[in-house]
Short mmCIF file of C-alpha atoms and ligand atoms in Angstrom, two decimals:
data_model
loop_
_atom_site.label_atom_id
_atom_site.label_comp_id
_atom_site.label_asym_id
_atom_site.label_seq_id
_atom_site.Cartn_x
_atom_site.Cartn_y
_atom_site.Cartn_z
CA MET A 617 0.00 0.00 0.00
CA LYS A 618 1.23 3.52 -0.76
CA LYS A 619 2.11 5.73 2.19
CA LEU A 620 0.98 9.26 3.02
CA TYR A 621 2.81 11.72 5.25
CA ILE A 622 0.49 14.59 6.08
CA GLU A 623 1.31 17.62 8.20
CA THR A 624 -1.58 19.79 9.35
CA LEU A 625 -1.07 23.35 10.54
CA GLY A 626 -3.66 25.94 11.58
CA CYS A 627 -7.17 25.58 12.87
CA ALA A 628 -9.76 22.83 13.29
CA MET A 629 -11.05 23.46 9.78
CA ASN A 630 -7.67 22.50 8.41
CA VAL A 631 -7.68 19.36 10.57
CA ARG A 632 -11.02 18.43 9.04
CA ASP A 633 -9.74 19.27 5.54
CA SER A 634 -6.88 16.83 6.12
CA GLU A 635 -9.39 14.13 7.03
CA HIS A 636 -11.34 14.93 3.88
CA MET A 637 -8.16 14.68 1.80
CA ILE A 638 -7.43 11.25 3.23
CA ALA A 639 -10.99 10.19 2.43
CA GLU A 640 -10.64 11.51 -1.12
CA LEU A 641 -7.37 9.65 -1.68
CA ASN A 642 -8.79 6.44 -0.26
CA GLN A 643 -11.65 6.50 -2.73
CA LYS A 644 -9.15 6.31 -5.57
CA GLU A 645 -6.40 4.20 -3.99
CA PRO A 646 -5.90 3.40 -0.30
CA TYR A 647 -2.98 5.06 1.49
CA ALA A 648 -1.52 4.11 4.86
CA LEU A 649 -0.55 7.05 7.07
CA THR A 650 3.09 7.30 8.04
CA SER A 651 5.01 9.61 10.34
CA ASN A 652 8.26 8.64 8.61
CA LEU A 653 8.92 11.09 5.83
CA LYS A 654 11.50 8.85 4.17
CA GLU A 655 9.03 6.07 3.39
CA ALA A 656 6.21 8.32 2.14
CA ASP A 657 4.97 8.15 -1.48
CA LEU A 658 2.94 11.30 -1.01
CA ILE A 659 3.74 14.25 1.24
CA ILE A 660 1.06 16.83 1.95
CA ILE A 661 1.63 20.04 3.87
CA ASN A 662 -1.77 21.46 4.82
CA THR A 663 -0.84 25.06 5.54
CA CYS A 664 -2.12 28.03 7.53
CA SER A 665 -1.48 31.67 6.66
CA VAL A 666 -3.23 33.48 9.47
CA ARG A 667 0.08 34.86 10.73
CA GLU A 668 3.31 35.39 8.84
CA LYS A 669 5.58 33.00 10.69
CA PRO A 670 4.10 29.71 9.47
CA VAL A 671 4.32 30.95 5.87
CA SER A 672 8.05 31.62 5.99
CA LYS A 673 8.56 28.24 7.67
CA LEU A 674 6.85 26.52 4.73
CA PHE A 675 9.62 27.06 2.23
CA SER A 676 12.40 25.89 4.54
CA GLU A 677 10.28 22.85 5.28
CA ILE A 678 9.78 22.05 1.59
CA GLY A 679 13.60 22.16 1.26
CA VAL A 680 14.01 19.62 4.06
CA PHE A 681 11.30 17.36 2.64
CA LYS A 682 12.93 17.46 -0.80
CA LYS A 683 16.23 16.37 0.71
CA TYR A 684 14.93 13.38 2.66
CA LYS A 685 12.00 12.10 0.62
CA LYS A 686 12.09 9.11 -1.77
CA PRO A 687 12.92 10.39 -5.27
CA SER A 688 9.54 9.22 -6.55
CA ALA A 689 7.56 10.82 -3.71
CA LYS A 690 5.27 13.73 -4.57
CA ILE A 691 4.91 16.88 -2.49
CA GLY A 692 1.57 18.72 -2.34
CA VAL A 693 0.96 22.08 -0.66
CA THR A 694 -2.65 22.55 0.40
CA GLY A 695 -4.64 24.82 2.71
CA CYS A 696 -4.74 28.58 3.21
CA THR A 697 -1.20 29.42 2.07
CA ALA A 698 -1.86 27.39 -1.07
CA SER A 699 -4.95 29.57 -1.63
CA HIS A 700 -3.16 32.87 -1.33
CA LEU A 701 0.22 32.10 -2.93
CA GLY A 702 -1.07 29.72 -5.63
CA LYS A 703 1.36 29.07 -8.45
CA ASP A 704 4.03 31.24 -6.82
CA ILE A 705 4.68 28.28 -4.54
CA ILE A 706 5.80 26.17 -7.50
CA LYS A 707 7.81 29.09 -8.91
CA ARG A 708 9.67 29.42 -5.64
CA ALA A 709 9.88 25.68 -4.91
CA PRO A 710 9.70 23.61 -8.16
CA SER A 711 9.97 20.40 -6.12
CA VAL A 712 6.30 20.96 -5.18
CA ASP A 713 4.15 18.76 -7.45
CA PHE A 714 0.75 20.32 -6.84
CA VAL A 715 -0.96 23.20 -5.04
CA LEU A 716 -4.50 22.75 -3.78
CA GLY A 717 -6.29 25.68 -2.12
CA ALA A 718 -8.32 25.42 1.09
CA ARG A 719 -11.67 25.36 -0.66
CA ASN A 720 -10.70 22.83 -3.31
CA VAL A 721 -10.21 19.67 -1.29
CA SER A 722 -12.67 17.60 -3.33
CA LYS A 723 -10.42 18.02 -6.39
CA LEU A 724 -7.49 16.18 -4.79
CA SER A 725 -7.87 12.79 -6.44
CA LYS A 726 -8.30 14.45 -9.85
CA ILE A 727 -5.17 16.56 -9.70
CA ILE A 728 -2.77 14.30 -7.88
CA ASP A 729 -1.28 12.93 -11.10
CA VAL A 730 -1.21 16.23 -12.98
CA LYS A 731 2.31 17.64 -12.78
CA HIS A 732 2.36 21.14 -11.28
CA ALA A 733 -1.43 21.34 -11.01
CA VAL A 734 -2.68 24.47 -9.23
CA GLU A 735 -6.29 24.58 -8.02
CA VAL A 736 -6.95 27.55 -5.80
CA ASP A 737 -10.38 28.87 -6.77
CA ILE A 738 -11.81 30.50 -3.61
CA ASP A 739 -15.29 30.50 -5.14
CA HIS A 740 -15.31 26.73 -5.54
CA ASP A 741 -18.36 25.36 -3.76
CA ASP A 742 -18.11 22.00 -2.00
CA SER A 743 -21.14 22.66 0.19
CA LEU A 744 -23.22 19.94 -1.47
CA TYR A 745 -20.33 17.52 -1.94
CA ALA A 746 -20.45 14.31 0.07
CA PHE A 747 -16.93 13.44 1.17
CA GLY A 748 -16.06 9.84 1.95
CA GLU A 749 -15.91 8.90 5.61
CA TYR A 750 -12.64 9.23 7.44
CA ARG A 751 -11.91 10.46 10.93
CA THR A 752 -8.78 10.50 13.01
CA HIS A 753 -10.55 9.93 16.26
CA PRO A 754 -12.74 6.88 16.91
CA PHE A 755 -14.86 8.57 19.61
CA LYS A 756 -15.22 12.12 18.30
CA ALA A 757 -16.18 13.54 14.91
CA MET A 758 -15.60 16.93 13.33
CA ILE A 759 -18.28 18.07 10.90
CA ASN A 760 -18.17 21.18 8.70
CA ILE A 761 -21.36 23.19 8.80
CA SER A 762 -20.21 26.13 6.70
CA MET A 763 -17.33 27.19 4.50
CA GLY A 764 -15.65 30.58 4.09
CA CYS A 765 -16.41 33.80 5.97
CA ASP A 766 -18.73 36.72 5.27
CA LYS A 767 -16.84 39.19 7.48
CA SER A 768 -13.93 41.41 6.57
CA CYS A 769 -12.03 41.88 9.81
CA THR A 770 -9.27 44.22 8.71
CA TYR A 771 -6.41 42.09 10.08
CA CYS A 772 -7.57 38.74 8.74
CA ILE A 773 -6.54 36.86 5.62
CA VAL A 774 -9.13 34.07 5.96
CA PRO A 775 -11.82 35.59 3.69
CA ALA A 776 -9.13 35.77 0.98
CA THR A 777 -8.12 32.13 1.46
CA ARG A 778 -11.48 30.47 2.13
CA GLY A 779 -13.80 32.75 0.17
CA ASP A 780 -17.41 33.73 0.72
CA GLU A 781 -19.52 32.08 3.37
CA VAL A 782 -21.82 29.24 2.38
CA SER A 783 -23.69 26.91 4.72
CA ILE A 784 -24.02 23.18 4.21
CA PRO A 785 -27.68 22.06 4.13
CA SER A 786 -28.80 20.73 7.52
CA GLU A 787 -29.95 17.42 6.04
CA LEU A 788 -26.39 16.68 4.83
CA ILE A 789 -24.96 17.64 8.22
CA ILE A 790 -27.44 15.42 10.08
CA ARG A 791 -26.75 12.49 7.75
CA GLU A 792 -23.01 12.84 8.27
CA ILE A 793 -23.35 12.98 12.06
CA GLU A 794 -25.66 9.97 12.07
CA LYS A 795 -23.01 8.01 10.17
CA ALA A 796 -20.32 9.08 12.64
CA VAL A 797 -22.51 8.06 15.59
CA ALA A 798 -23.18 4.66 13.98
CA THR A 799 -19.41 4.08 13.93
CA GLY A 800 -18.72 5.01 17.55
CA ALA A 801 -18.65 8.82 17.87
CA LYS A 802 -20.54 10.13 20.88
CA GLU A 803 -19.27 13.66 20.46
CA VAL A 804 -19.39 16.02 17.50
CA MET A 805 -17.59 19.29 16.85
CA LEU A 806 -19.47 21.54 14.43
CA LEU A 807 -17.04 23.63 12.41
CA GLY A 808 -17.15 26.97 10.62
CA GLN A 809 -15.47 30.40 10.74
CA ASN A 810 -18.68 31.92 12.14
CA VAL A 811 -20.80 28.95 13.15
CA ASN A 812 -23.58 31.03 14.65
CA ASN A 813 -24.05 32.85 11.35
CA TYR A 814 -25.12 29.44 9.98
CA GLY A 815 -28.06 29.54 7.59
CA LYS A 816 -27.49 32.95 5.97
CA TYR A 817 -26.23 31.64 2.63
CA PHE A 818 -26.99 28.33 0.96
CA SER A 819 -26.18 27.12 -2.56
CA SER A 820 -29.45 25.24 -2.77
CA LYS A 821 -32.83 26.90 -2.30
CA GLU A 822 -34.69 24.47 -0.08
CA SER A 823 -32.67 24.76 3.13
CA LYS A 824 -33.80 27.28 5.74
CA CYS A 825 -32.41 26.75 9.21
CA ASN A 826 -30.45 29.01 11.55
CA PHE A 827 -27.75 27.90 13.98
CA THR A 828 -30.04 27.57 16.97
CA GLU A 829 -32.40 25.39 14.93
CA LEU A 830 -29.47 23.35 13.68
CA LEU A 831 -28.35 22.73 17.27
CA GLN A 832 -31.88 21.58 18.12
CA LYS A 833 -31.94 19.19 15.17
CA VAL A 834 -28.48 17.80 15.89
CA SER A 835 -29.34 17.23 19.54
CA GLN A 836 -32.17 14.93 18.50
CA ILE A 837 -29.76 12.43 16.97
CA GLU A 838 -29.99 9.28 19.02
CA GLY A 839 -26.71 8.03 20.44
CA LEU A 840 -25.06 11.45 20.14
CA GLU A 841 -24.25 12.66 23.64
CA ARG A 842 -22.14 15.76 23.23
CA ILE A 843 -22.18 18.72 20.86
CA ARG A 844 -19.36 21.24 20.58
CA PHE A 845 -18.90 24.02 18.03
CA THR A 846 -16.22 26.48 16.95
CA SER A 847 -15.94 29.40 16.29
CA PRO A 848 -19.01 31.43 17.12
CA HIS A 849 -18.85 35.21 16.52
CA PRO A 850 -19.74 37.56 19.41
CA LEU A 851 -21.81 39.70 17.05
CA HIS A 852 -24.23 36.85 16.35
CA MET A 853 -24.66 35.78 19.98
CA ASP A 854 -28.33 36.63 20.26
CA ASN A 855 -30.39 35.66 23.32
CA GLU A 856 -32.06 32.78 21.52
CA PHE A 857 -28.69 31.19 20.75
CA LEU A 858 -27.32 31.72 24.29
CA GLU A 859 -30.46 30.21 25.85
CA GLU A 860 -30.12 27.16 23.60
CA PHE A 861 -26.46 26.89 24.58
CA ALA A 862 -27.30 27.10 28.27
CA HIS A 863 -30.36 24.86 28.38
CA ASN A 864 -29.75 22.12 25.80
CA PRO A 865 -28.22 19.29 27.87
CA LYS A 866 -26.34 17.82 24.91
CA ILE A 867 -24.43 21.04 24.24
CA CYS A 868 -21.10 21.04 26.07
CA LYS A 869 -20.72 23.99 28.36
CA GLN A 870 -17.65 25.44 26.73
CA ILE A 871 -17.86 28.45 24.46
CA HIS A 872 -15.32 30.44 22.46
CA VAL A 873 -16.04 34.17 22.47
CA PRO A 874 -13.24 35.78 20.44
CA LEU A 875 -12.61 39.27 21.81
CA GLN A 876 -9.62 40.45 19.69
CA SER A 877 -9.48 43.77 21.58
CA GLY A 878 -11.20 45.36 24.58
CA SER A 879 -11.15 48.83 23.03
CA THR A 880 -14.32 49.84 21.18
CA SER A 881 -12.43 52.21 18.90
CA LEU A 882 -9.95 49.47 17.95
CA LEU A 883 -12.79 46.99 17.47
CA LYS A 884 -14.21 49.51 15.01
CA GLU A 885 -10.92 49.70 13.15
CA MET A 886 -10.82 45.91 13.12
CA LYS A 887 -14.40 45.92 11.71
CA ARG A 888 -15.55 43.41 14.31
CA GLY A 889 -19.08 44.81 14.45
CA TYR A 890 -19.44 44.88 18.27
CA SER A 891 -18.35 47.14 21.13
CA LYS A 892 -16.60 46.40 24.43
CA GLU A 893 -20.00 46.82 26.15
CA TRP A 894 -21.74 44.32 23.87
CA PHE A 895 -18.94 41.80 24.42
CA LEU A 896 -19.10 42.20 28.22
CA ASN A 897 -22.90 42.00 28.11
CA ARG A 898 -22.78 38.71 26.16
CA CYS A 899 -20.22 37.17 28.51
CA ALA A 900 -22.23 38.30 31.57
CA LYS A 901 -25.31 36.70 30.02
CA ILE A 902 -23.42 33.41 29.52
CA ARG A 903 -22.15 33.48 33.13
CA LYS A 904 -25.68 34.19 34.38
CA LEU A 905 -27.52 31.62 32.26
CA CYS A 906 -24.88 28.99 32.69
CA PRO A 907 -22.47 29.51 35.61
CA GLU A 908 -20.76 26.19 34.95
CA ALA A 909 -19.71 27.17 31.39
CA THR A 910 -16.11 27.95 30.52
CA ILE A 911 -15.34 30.82 28.16
CA SER A 912 -12.27 30.91 25.92
CA THR A 913 -11.12 33.79 23.76
CA ASP A 914 -8.67 35.07 21.14
CA ILE A 915 -6.85 38.36 21.67
CA ILE A 916 -4.59 40.28 19.29
CA VAL A 917 -2.13 42.77 20.79
CA GLY A 918 -0.27 45.46 18.87
CA PHE A 919 -2.95 46.09 16.25
CA PRO A 920 -2.10 49.37 14.39
CA ASN A 921 -2.86 52.43 16.55
CA GLU A 922 -3.25 50.39 19.74
CA SER A 923 -2.48 52.89 22.50
CA ASP A 924 -1.63 52.09 26.12
CA ALA A 925 -5.20 53.08 26.98
CA ASP A 926 -6.61 50.67 24.35
CA PHE A 927 -4.52 47.86 25.77
CA GLU A 928 -5.70 48.68 29.32
CA GLU A 929 -9.25 48.16 28.08
CA THR A 930 -8.29 44.69 26.89
CA MET A 931 -6.85 44.01 30.36
CA GLU A 932 -10.12 45.24 31.88
CA VAL A 933 -12.13 42.73 29.84
CA LEU A 934 -9.73 39.99 30.92
CA GLU A 935 -10.39 40.91 34.57
CA ALA A 936 -14.13 41.15 34.06
CA VAL A 937 -14.65 37.87 32.21
CA ARG A 938 -11.77 35.81 33.63
CA PHE A 939 -11.52 33.63 30.53
CA GLU A 940 -10.78 30.01 31.34
CA GLN A 941 -8.65 29.81 28.20
CA LEU A 942 -6.82 32.43 26.17
CA PHE A 943 -5.25 32.27 22.71
CA SER A 944 -3.23 35.46 22.30
CA PHE A 945 -1.16 36.72 19.42
CA LYS A 946 0.94 39.64 18.34
CA TYR A 947 -0.67 41.35 15.37
CA SER A 948 0.90 40.16 12.13
CA PRO A 949 0.32 42.23 8.97
CA ARG A 950 -1.08 40.03 6.20
CA PRO A 951 -1.44 40.48 2.45
CA HIS A 952 -4.98 41.12 1.13
CA THR A 953 -5.93 42.83 4.41
CA ALA A 954 -6.83 46.48 5.02
CA ALA A 955 -4.91 46.80 8.31
CA ALA A 956 -1.59 45.95 6.66
CA GLU A 957 -1.83 49.38 4.95
CA TYR A 958 -2.70 51.30 8.13
CA GLU A 959 -0.24 53.87 9.34
CA ASN A 960 0.96 53.66 12.91
CA GLN A 961 2.00 50.04 13.05
CA ILE A 962 3.04 49.14 16.60
CA SER A 963 6.66 48.19 17.28
CA ASN A 964 7.50 44.60 18.03
CA LYS A 965 8.98 45.70 21.35
CA ILE A 966 5.73 47.25 22.57
CA ALA A 967 3.60 44.37 21.24
CA SER A 968 5.86 41.82 22.98
CA LYS A 969 5.65 43.71 26.25
CA ARG A 970 1.85 43.81 26.08
CA LEU A 971 1.61 40.14 25.14
CA THR A 972 3.83 39.15 28.07
CA ARG A 973 1.73 41.17 30.50
CA LEU A 974 -1.54 39.80 29.16
CA GLN A 975 -0.36 36.21 29.28
CA ALA A 976 1.20 36.55 32.74
CA ARG A 977 -2.03 37.91 34.21
CA HIS A 978 -4.05 35.25 32.45
CA THR A 979 -1.81 32.53 33.86
CA GLU A 980 -2.56 33.82 37.38
CA ILE A 981 -6.29 33.71 36.63
CA VAL A 982 -6.05 30.15 35.30
CA ASP A 983 -4.13 29.06 38.41
CA GLU A 984 -6.89 30.48 40.61
CA ILE A 985 -9.59 28.78 38.52
CA MET A 986 -7.84 25.42 38.49
CA ASN A 987 -6.92 25.45 42.20
CA ALA A 988 -10.60 26.03 43.02
CA GLN A 989 -11.40 22.77 41.21
CA MET A 990 -10.20 20.57 44.09
CA ASP A 991 -12.94 18.00 44.96
CA ALA A 992 -15.17 19.19 42.10
CA GLU A 993 -17.14 16.55 40.18
CA HIS A 994 -17.36 16.40 36.38
CA GLN A 995 -18.69 14.12 33.66
CA VAL A 996 -15.60 13.09 31.67
CA TYR A 997 -15.56 11.50 28.21
CA PHE A 998 -12.48 9.28 28.07
CA ASP A 999 -10.82 9.11 24.68
CA GLU A 1000 -7.08 8.48 24.96
CA LEU A 1001 -4.85 5.87 26.50
CA LYS A 1002 -1.78 7.41 28.11
CA SER A 1003 1.47 5.92 29.40
CA GLY A 1004 1.73 4.68 32.99
CA GLY A 1005 -1.73 3.10 33.18
CA ARG A 1006 -3.55 6.37 32.72
CA VAL A 1007 -6.45 7.45 30.56
CA SER A 1008 -7.32 11.01 29.56
CA GLY A 1009 -10.54 12.71 28.60
CA ARG A 1010 -12.40 15.99 28.56
CA ALA A 1011 -15.01 17.25 30.98
CA ASP A 1012 -18.16 18.72 29.51
CA ASP A 1013 -16.66 22.20 30.02
CA GLY A 1014 -13.48 21.23 28.17
CA LYS A 1015 -11.14 20.66 31.15
CA LEU A 1016 -8.53 17.97 30.53
CA PHE A 1017 -8.62 15.05 32.98
CA PHE A 1018 -6.31 12.15 33.77
CA VAL A 1019 -7.35 9.09 35.78
CA GLU A 1020 -5.76 5.73 36.47
CA GLY A 1021 -7.37 3.15 34.24
CA SER A 1022 -7.21 0.93 31.20
CA GLU A 1023 -8.56 0.97 27.67
CA ASP A 1024 -11.91 -0.32 28.98
CA LEU A 1025 -12.63 3.29 29.86
CA LEU A 1026 -12.18 4.55 26.30
CA GLY A 1027 -15.40 5.77 24.73
CA SER A 1028 -17.21 5.99 28.07
CA ILE A 1029 -18.49 8.99 30.01
CA GLN A 1030 -17.86 8.74 33.76
CA LYS A 1031 -18.40 10.86 36.83
CA VAL A 1032 -14.99 11.89 38.13
CA LYS A 1033 -13.88 13.72 41.28
CA VAL A 1034 -10.81 15.98 41.20
CA ILE A 1035 -8.02 14.82 43.52
CA LYS A 1036 -5.15 16.96 42.23
CA THR A 1037 -5.05 20.19 40.27
CA SER A 1038 -2.49 21.79 37.99
CA ARG A 1039 -2.50 24.60 35.44
CA GLY A 1040 -3.12 22.48 32.36
CA ALA A 1041 -5.02 19.46 33.63
CA LEU A 1042 -6.80 17.80 36.54
CA ASN A 1043 -6.21 14.41 38.09
CA GLY A 1044 -9.28 12.56 39.26
CA ILE A 1045 -10.82 9.34 40.48
CA ILE A 1046 -13.88 7.73 39.01
CA LEU A 1047 -16.83 7.79 41.41
N1 SAH B 249 -13.28 33.14 12.56
C1 SAH B 249 -12.59 33.19 13.78
C2 SAH B 249 -11.11 33.42 13.66
C3 SAH B 249 -10.24 32.57 12.86
S1 SAH B 249 -8.56 33.08 12.83
C4 SAH B 249 -13.12 34.36 14.59
O1 SAH B 249 -13.58 35.34 14.07
O2 SAH B 249 -13.01 34.24 15.78
C5 SAH B 249 -8.09 32.68 14.51
C6 SAH B 249 -7.53 33.82 15.28
O3 SAH B 249 -6.30 34.23 14.74
C7 SAH B 249 -8.36 35.08 15.30
O4 SAH B 249 -9.39 35.01 16.23
C8 SAH B 249 -7.35 36.13 15.67
O5 SAH B 249 -7.23 36.29 17.06
C9 SAH B 249 -6.05 35.56 15.13
N2 SAH B 249 -5.59 36.32 13.94
C10 SAH B 249 -6.20 36.42 12.75
N3 SAH B 249 -5.50 37.24 11.94
C11 SAH B 249 -4.43 37.66 12.65
C12 SAH B 249 -3.34 38.53 12.36
N4 SAH B 249 -3.22 39.15 11.19
N5 SAH B 249 -2.40 38.72 13.32
C13 SAH B 249 -2.51 38.10 14.52
N6 SAH B 249 -3.52 37.29 14.85
C14 SAH B 249 -4.48 37.06 13.93
FE1 SF4 B 250 -11.21 36.29 10.03
FE2 SF4 B 250 -13.02 37.91 11.07
FE3 SF4 B 250 -13.77 35.99 9.39
FE4 SF4 B 250 -12.91 35.35 11.82
S1 SF4 B 250 -14.75 36.54 11.36
S2 SF4 B 250 -12.31 34.38 9.90
S3 SF4 B 250 -11.34 36.88 12.20
S4 SF4 B 250 -12.52 37.74 8.89
FE1 F3S B 251 -5.12 29.19 9.31
FE2 F3S B 251 -6.74 29.04 7.29
FE3 F3S B 251 -7.49 28.14 9.64
S1 F3S B 251 -5.39 30.72 7.72
S2 F3S B 251 -6.41 29.47 11.05
S3 F3S B 251 -5.86 27.31 8.40
S4 F3S B 251 -8.77 29.17 8.17
#
């Protein structure tokens, strides 16, 4: 059997695209996955271009792959960097055999044998395409519910790499989840750049269903026990959606509310569509409706024109919401984005200082949150065997747990009591 080495960078959508690529290949000719580059017949780098660093790493990586791969092995560059650099990738690195953009995954088996094929059409519509079944994880499934993004946040390259937003009809989503449940998945992660904008744009006429209705439909699937989703947009967090989140027992009580900045004037320049007050109001509503929920966020520091006062407002939101999880980044100017042209770019020194302060304070908050977990009880879904007779899993609210146990626990949901806490994970015993 031929062997595939696939490296996946970036977000959950890219992880799902990699699964779809494996499914596509398997329909033509089965491939075994390998982590040994030297024995691969096909090497795929599924790239991310959200910040500059991973892009510059790509070309040095292609050089290394070229050096160590079998002479007959092909190299494909896929994903968001493929979308935005297109044929320039082959110009710069002729050892690359094909370039397949983020929205063009279904074309993989057609182009794999075409030397120097480049397929990067961001208008390509796979929303009605039924991919073959493949998932990395036996107990959990990722399911796309929409493609692309209808926003134009001024820092973000994603609309230029994944194109306009289009939702996948709910019937196709339900069918796909039912199949995953029939083969052992008890948990599903619904994926899209703005999941709670679901239902605005369809390619086919008949589908009419918003995100709240989709959640209701999905939760009726028998055998499915847990529903997660990422990423929702704060702008579309209406009361109806938050009530569904809080009261539907199948929806896991973990929600990503990407802040980006705490300053209303900066949020305006980012074109996020909400104010600091709206963001705080939505988070307060989540805490009130659902005190057990955890809230994670994304923050960018050093966006053009970010003053000390703007940054203090971000710190204020951090104190007010006390996010359980934070993904924070220094602003990185990207091609095809409005903010890259803004005057008053912030120096790396200032951005680094702000990032360090933000992360240090957040670490203190996480320590307080995790220490308070001693003796708490959670429902944990066990999904991974670890070394030393341990098994790991996630609580409903996303906290990572370790318990002593064997593979019998895998795929089961158990009540667990915390016996030891640390910053990243909790140790527990099954009750
Ligand atoms: N659709 C999602 C975001 C996807 S990109 C949303 O709106 O929440 C993931 C995160 O990368 C963003 O939330 C943002 O915090 C960060 N990001 C995007 N562009 C960036 C840039 N140019 N520089 C630094 N961080 C960026
Ligand atoms: Fe990027 Fe904004 Fe779209 Fe998220 S909502 S993918 S940050 S443009
Ligand atoms: Fe990266 Fe594309 Fe996702 S730029 S974050 S892989 S949508």
